[in-house]
C-alpha positions as a printed Julia matrix, in Angstrom:
339×3 Matrix{Float64}:
 -31.01  116.1   181.36
 -34.81  116.27  180.66
 -36.81  119.25  178.94
 -38.61  119.19  182.27
 -35.47  120.69  183.86
 -34.63  123.61  181.1
 -36.93  126.43  182.77
 -35.02  125.76  186.23
 -31.49  125.81  184.85
 -32.47  128.92  182.87
 -33.27  130.84  186.15
 -29.81  130.17  187.95
 -28.08  131.27  184.6
 -27.35  135.38  184.39
 -29.42  136.49  181.61
 -26.47  136.98  179.45
 -25.54  133.37  179.16
 -28.63  132.0   178.88
 -29.21  129.54  176.15
 -32.02  130.0   173.87
 -34.69  127.52  174.44
 -34.84  125.24  171.43
 -38.69  124.95  171.34
 -41.12  127.78  171.75
 -44.8   127.7   170.7
 -46.99  131.3   170.81
 -50.66  130.84  170.32
 -53.16  133.56  169.26
 -56.97  132.66  170.4
 -60.0   134.53  171.22
 -57.74  137.81  171.65
 -55.2   136.39  173.74
 -51.37  135.3   173.32
 -50.11  132.66  175.18
 -46.71  131.46  174.84
 -44.89  128.36  176.27
 -41.8   126.54  176.05
 -42.8   122.92  176.23
 -42.62  120.57  173.07
 -45.51  118.08  174.43
 -47.34  121.13  173.68
 -46.92  121.3   169.79
 -49.12  119.29  168.47
 -52.15  119.96  170.03
 -51.79  123.43  169.18
 -51.07  123.0   165.66
 -54.16  120.61  165.47
 -56.35  123.47  166.96
 -59.15  124.34  164.15
 -59.33  127.56  166.01
 -56.94  130.98  166.06
 -53.13  130.92  165.05
 -50.3   129.12  165.84
 -45.9   129.73  165.41
 -43.88  126.63  166.65
 -40.33  127.78  166.53
 -37.58  125.45  166.59
 -33.66  126.77  167.66
 -31.67  123.64  166.69
 -33.69  120.85  167.3
 -33.24  117.49  167.52
 -34.39  115.28  164.5
 -35.93  113.38  166.54
 -38.45  116.16  167.62
 -38.33  117.04  163.84
 -39.4   113.77  162.8
 -42.16  113.38  165.39
 -43.67  117.15  164.51
 -43.49  116.1   161.04
 -45.14  112.85  161.69
 -48.19  114.2   163.72
 -49.49  116.99  162.03
 -48.95  115.2   158.73
 -46.01  116.69  156.8
 -44.51  114.99  154.26
 -41.87  112.44  155.0
 -39.42  114.24  152.41
 -40.27  117.58  154.01
 -38.63  116.6   157.38
 -35.57  114.79  156.05
 -34.94  118.16  154.32
 -35.06  120.45  157.29
 -33.14  117.52  159.0
 -30.49  117.58  156.62
 -30.03  121.39  156.16
 -28.26  121.04  153.0
 -30.57  122.72  150.9
 -31.14  125.6   148.09
 -33.32  128.79  149.01
 -36.62  127.21  147.73
 -40.64  127.49  147.88
 -42.48  124.36  147.97
 -45.87  123.51  147.77
 -47.14  120.13  149.57
 -50.68  119.4   150.01
 -51.82  122.26  152.21
 -49.01  123.76  153.31
 -46.1   125.11  151.61
 -42.88  124.76  152.3
 -40.08  127.71  152.29
 -36.35  127.67  152.43
 -34.23  130.56  153.25
 -30.6   131.85  154.15
 -30.0   134.24  156.62
 -27.05  136.3   156.4
 -23.77  137.57  159.09
 -20.7   138.08  158.34
 -17.51  137.81  161.18
 -14.79  138.43  158.67
 -16.3   136.28  156.8
 -19.84  135.94  155.2
 -21.96  132.61  156.87
 -25.25  131.03  155.51
 -27.38  129.75  158.17
 -30.85  127.66  156.76
 -33.69  128.78  157.77
 -36.97  126.48  157.11
 -39.92  128.05  157.02
 -43.8   125.61  156.7
 -46.68  127.46  156.44
 -50.2   126.2   156.63
 -53.77  127.53  156.93
 -53.61  127.97  160.45
 -49.88  127.61  161.69
 -46.23  128.62  161.02
 -43.21  125.97  161.91
 -39.79  127.22  161.9
 -36.48  126.08  162.42
 -33.4   127.71  161.96
 -30.19  127.44  163.97
 -28.85  129.7   167.22
 -26.88  132.33  164.91
 -30.76  133.56  163.42
 -32.94  135.07  166.59
 -36.73  135.73  164.68
 -37.42  137.24  168.06
 -35.45  140.25  166.64
 -36.91  141.13  164.01
 -38.09  144.85  164.41
 -41.63  143.7   163.27
 -42.1   142.07  166.44
 -40.5   144.5   168.63
 -43.85  145.86  169.4
 -45.12  142.88  170.36
 -46.11  139.47  168.58
 -49.7   139.38  169.41
 -50.28  142.66  166.81
 -48.53  140.14  164.21
 -49.96  136.46  164.86
 -53.29  138.05  165.51
 -53.5   139.14  161.38
 -52.65  135.68  160.09
 -49.58  133.34  159.99
 -48.96  134.37  156.47
 -48.39  137.7   157.69
 -46.39  136.21  160.09
 -44.06  134.59  157.8
 -44.04  137.84  156.0
 -42.5   139.41  159.18
 -40.02  137.07  159.7
 -38.99  136.94  155.68
 -38.33  140.5   155.8
 -36.27  140.33  158.77
 -34.05  137.82  156.77
 -34.16  140.24  153.98
 -33.12  143.44  155.89
 -30.43  141.75  157.62
 -28.71  141.7   153.7
 -28.5   144.92  153.94
 -25.86  145.59  156.57
 -23.42  142.51  154.74
 -23.8   144.67  151.68
 -22.66  147.88  153.08
 -19.89  146.16  154.73
 -19.1   144.65  150.81
 -18.92  147.88  149.27
 -16.59  149.89  151.86
 -14.28  146.6   151.62
 -14.47  147.02  147.79
 -13.48  150.56  148.11
 -11.08  150.56  149.67
  -9.22  147.26  147.86
  -9.56  149.36  144.82
  -7.9   152.0   146.52
  -4.79  149.37  147.71
  -4.43  147.99  143.6
  -4.43  151.97  142.75
  -1.59  152.61  145.42
   0.34  149.31  145.66
  -0.71  146.52  143.99
   0.93  143.69  146.09
   0.08  139.34  146.59
  -2.27  140.68  149.63
  -4.35  142.9   147.96
  -5.0   140.04  145.53
  -5.65  137.32  147.88
  -8.31  139.85  149.39
  -9.87  140.57  146.07
  -9.79  136.54  145.59
 -12.09  136.5   149.1
 -14.11  138.87  148.2
 -14.75  137.81  145.31
 -15.59  133.71  146.67
 -17.97  135.7   149.27
 -19.84  136.95  146.79
 -20.38  133.8   145.35
 -21.46  132.17  148.4
 -23.8   135.57  148.19
 -25.01  134.55  144.84
 -26.57  131.39  145.88
 -28.74  132.32  148.53
 -29.73  136.35  146.22
 -30.78  134.44  143.11
 -32.93  131.37  144.65
 -34.84  134.2   146.83
 -35.68  136.24  144.18
 -37.46  133.43  142.67
 -38.8   132.53  145.76
 -40.88  136.58  146.15
 -41.36  136.36  142.89
 -43.72  132.68  143.27
 -45.03  134.22  146.98
 -46.19  137.46  145.18
 -48.19  135.51  141.89
 -50.77  134.38  144.0
 -50.4   130.52  143.54
 -50.74  130.25  147.02
 -53.8   129.53  149.11
 -52.08  129.6   152.65
 -50.92  133.23  151.6
 -53.64  135.48  151.55
 -54.2   138.19  149.12
 -53.95  141.27  151.59
 -50.44  139.71  152.4
 -49.16  139.43  148.94
 -48.76  143.05  148.66
 -46.4   143.15  151.75
 -44.49  140.14  149.92
 -43.9   142.26  147.28
 -41.92  144.76  149.69
 -39.57  141.98  149.95
 -39.15  141.48  146.73
 -38.36  144.67  145.62
 -35.6   144.66  148.39
 -34.33  141.77  146.51
 -34.27  143.02  143.6
 -32.26  146.6   144.53
 -29.71  143.64  146.58
 -30.11  142.29  143.75
 -28.42  145.28  141.18
 -26.01  146.14  144.15
 -24.5   142.53  144.3
 -24.4   142.99  140.12
 -22.24  146.31  140.75
 -20.17  144.63  143.57
 -19.22  141.4   141.1
 -18.11  144.39  138.22
 -16.19  146.54  140.94
 -14.1   143.13  141.98
 -13.71  142.06  138.39
 -12.11  146.01  137.18
 -10.27  145.91  140.37
  -8.53  142.47  139.5
  -7.98  143.73  136.27
  -6.68  147.07  137.3
  -4.46  144.55  139.07
  -3.05  142.67  136.1
  -2.74  146.68  134.41
  -0.7   147.49  137.34
   1.53  144.45  137.06
   2.22  144.49  133.51
   3.18  148.48  134.05
   5.72  147.77  136.82
   7.48  144.82  134.57
   7.42  147.24  131.62
   8.71  149.86  133.59
  11.83  146.97  135.11
  12.4   145.96  131.42
  13.38  149.87  131.04
  15.34  149.84  133.59
  17.18  146.83  132.7
  17.2   147.79  128.98
  19.31  151.21  129.97
  21.42  149.42  132.18
  21.9   147.11  129.32
  22.71  149.94  127.17
  25.29  151.87  129.54
  27.36  148.79  130.07
  27.22  147.76  126.41
  29.17  150.9   125.34
  31.53  150.86  128.21
  32.02  147.04  127.44
  32.98  147.49  123.8
  34.56  150.12  124.69
  36.94  147.96  126.88
  36.93  145.51  124.28
  38.98  147.33  121.95
  41.14  149.72  123.75
  41.12  147.48  127.26
  43.12  144.02  126.75
  45.47  145.24  123.71
  46.94  148.38  125.79
  46.18  147.85  128.97
  50.14  146.75  129.95
  51.82  149.57  128.14
  48.98  152.32  130.16
  49.98  150.71  133.77
  53.48  151.36  132.91
  52.86  155.2   131.55
  53.75  154.23  128.3
  50.78  155.12  126.45
  50.46  158.29  124.93
  47.57  160.55  125.2
  44.56  159.14  122.74
  44.18  156.27  125.02
  43.26  158.4   127.85
  41.35  160.86  126.05
  39.22  157.65  124.81
  39.2   156.4   127.74
  37.73  159.83  129.34
  34.83  159.85  126.53
  33.6   156.44  127.17
  33.06  157.39  130.95
  31.27  160.51  129.78
  29.43  158.97  127.19
  27.97  156.34  130.02
  27.16  159.39  132.59
  25.46  161.34  130.02
  23.75  157.98  128.62
  22.44  157.13  132.7
  21.32  160.89  132.41
  19.33  160.99  129.89
  18.08  157.26  130.37
  16.89  158.8   134.21
  15.57  162.01  132.15
  12.66  159.46  130.13
  12.57  157.63  133.56
  14.04  154.49  132.64
  16.44  154.29  135.2
């Protein structure tokens, strides 16, 4: 299937199942926004000296990334990083542009990370991402892409990364609710399933830490006026995203402490249950040991005559007294919670 056939196939499919195009180009020039979905127009748009251009690639083929990187002068290592998609969150100046790597988060039973690459130049923004994250869903773009792009690619970059960071908040809210439920479960019934869920949440928090920690460093650099491609008027907007990440970092630390406390509470509950069991076993031992001692003294030597009725009243008195003392011991042990 050629790229030229894609629009035709898209028209035949229902809107709900229509796949996202792999290449989308938006250009702002002379007060007009133009959009296209043809990768043949990528290079001329990016090389234009007037206006601003946004090239958005959704799961592009490696050949397309290499072609764009080669023709607009991106460093070969930047293209390799985008293709391999196994980077950590970072911001790196390369020549007269900046390579930014962030991660979008989704949660469907477990938290998943999706690498999103941005290359910001003076007059263009290149974004590369998986289909799981749609930049067009950013709330800043809902009022119109032209209103954002006309302010420059750096402002568009802010709109997109702000949407990425805002997507972290629902994930964190879900974590908070789940941790609260797990803490209640630990108090009510500390079982194996609960501790497995606690460890699963702890693993997810570790995965999130690898996203939140470096991202905070990224925006500390972006707000430090280190990059010429980010205008002074846009730095203020990046600082707002940085403030959001500080808040998320604080929440992350609180969640990690809550999970640790829940695990400690689980271990404490298990130890308490073990203590209860040991007390009960001790109580049973006390009762049986008393009966065993009496049986050892009076049972083996007097059993035969007792069966034939040849024993006196003393034997029966001792037997009844032993049973009564055992019953009294059981009552006392239940009274103090040992049985």
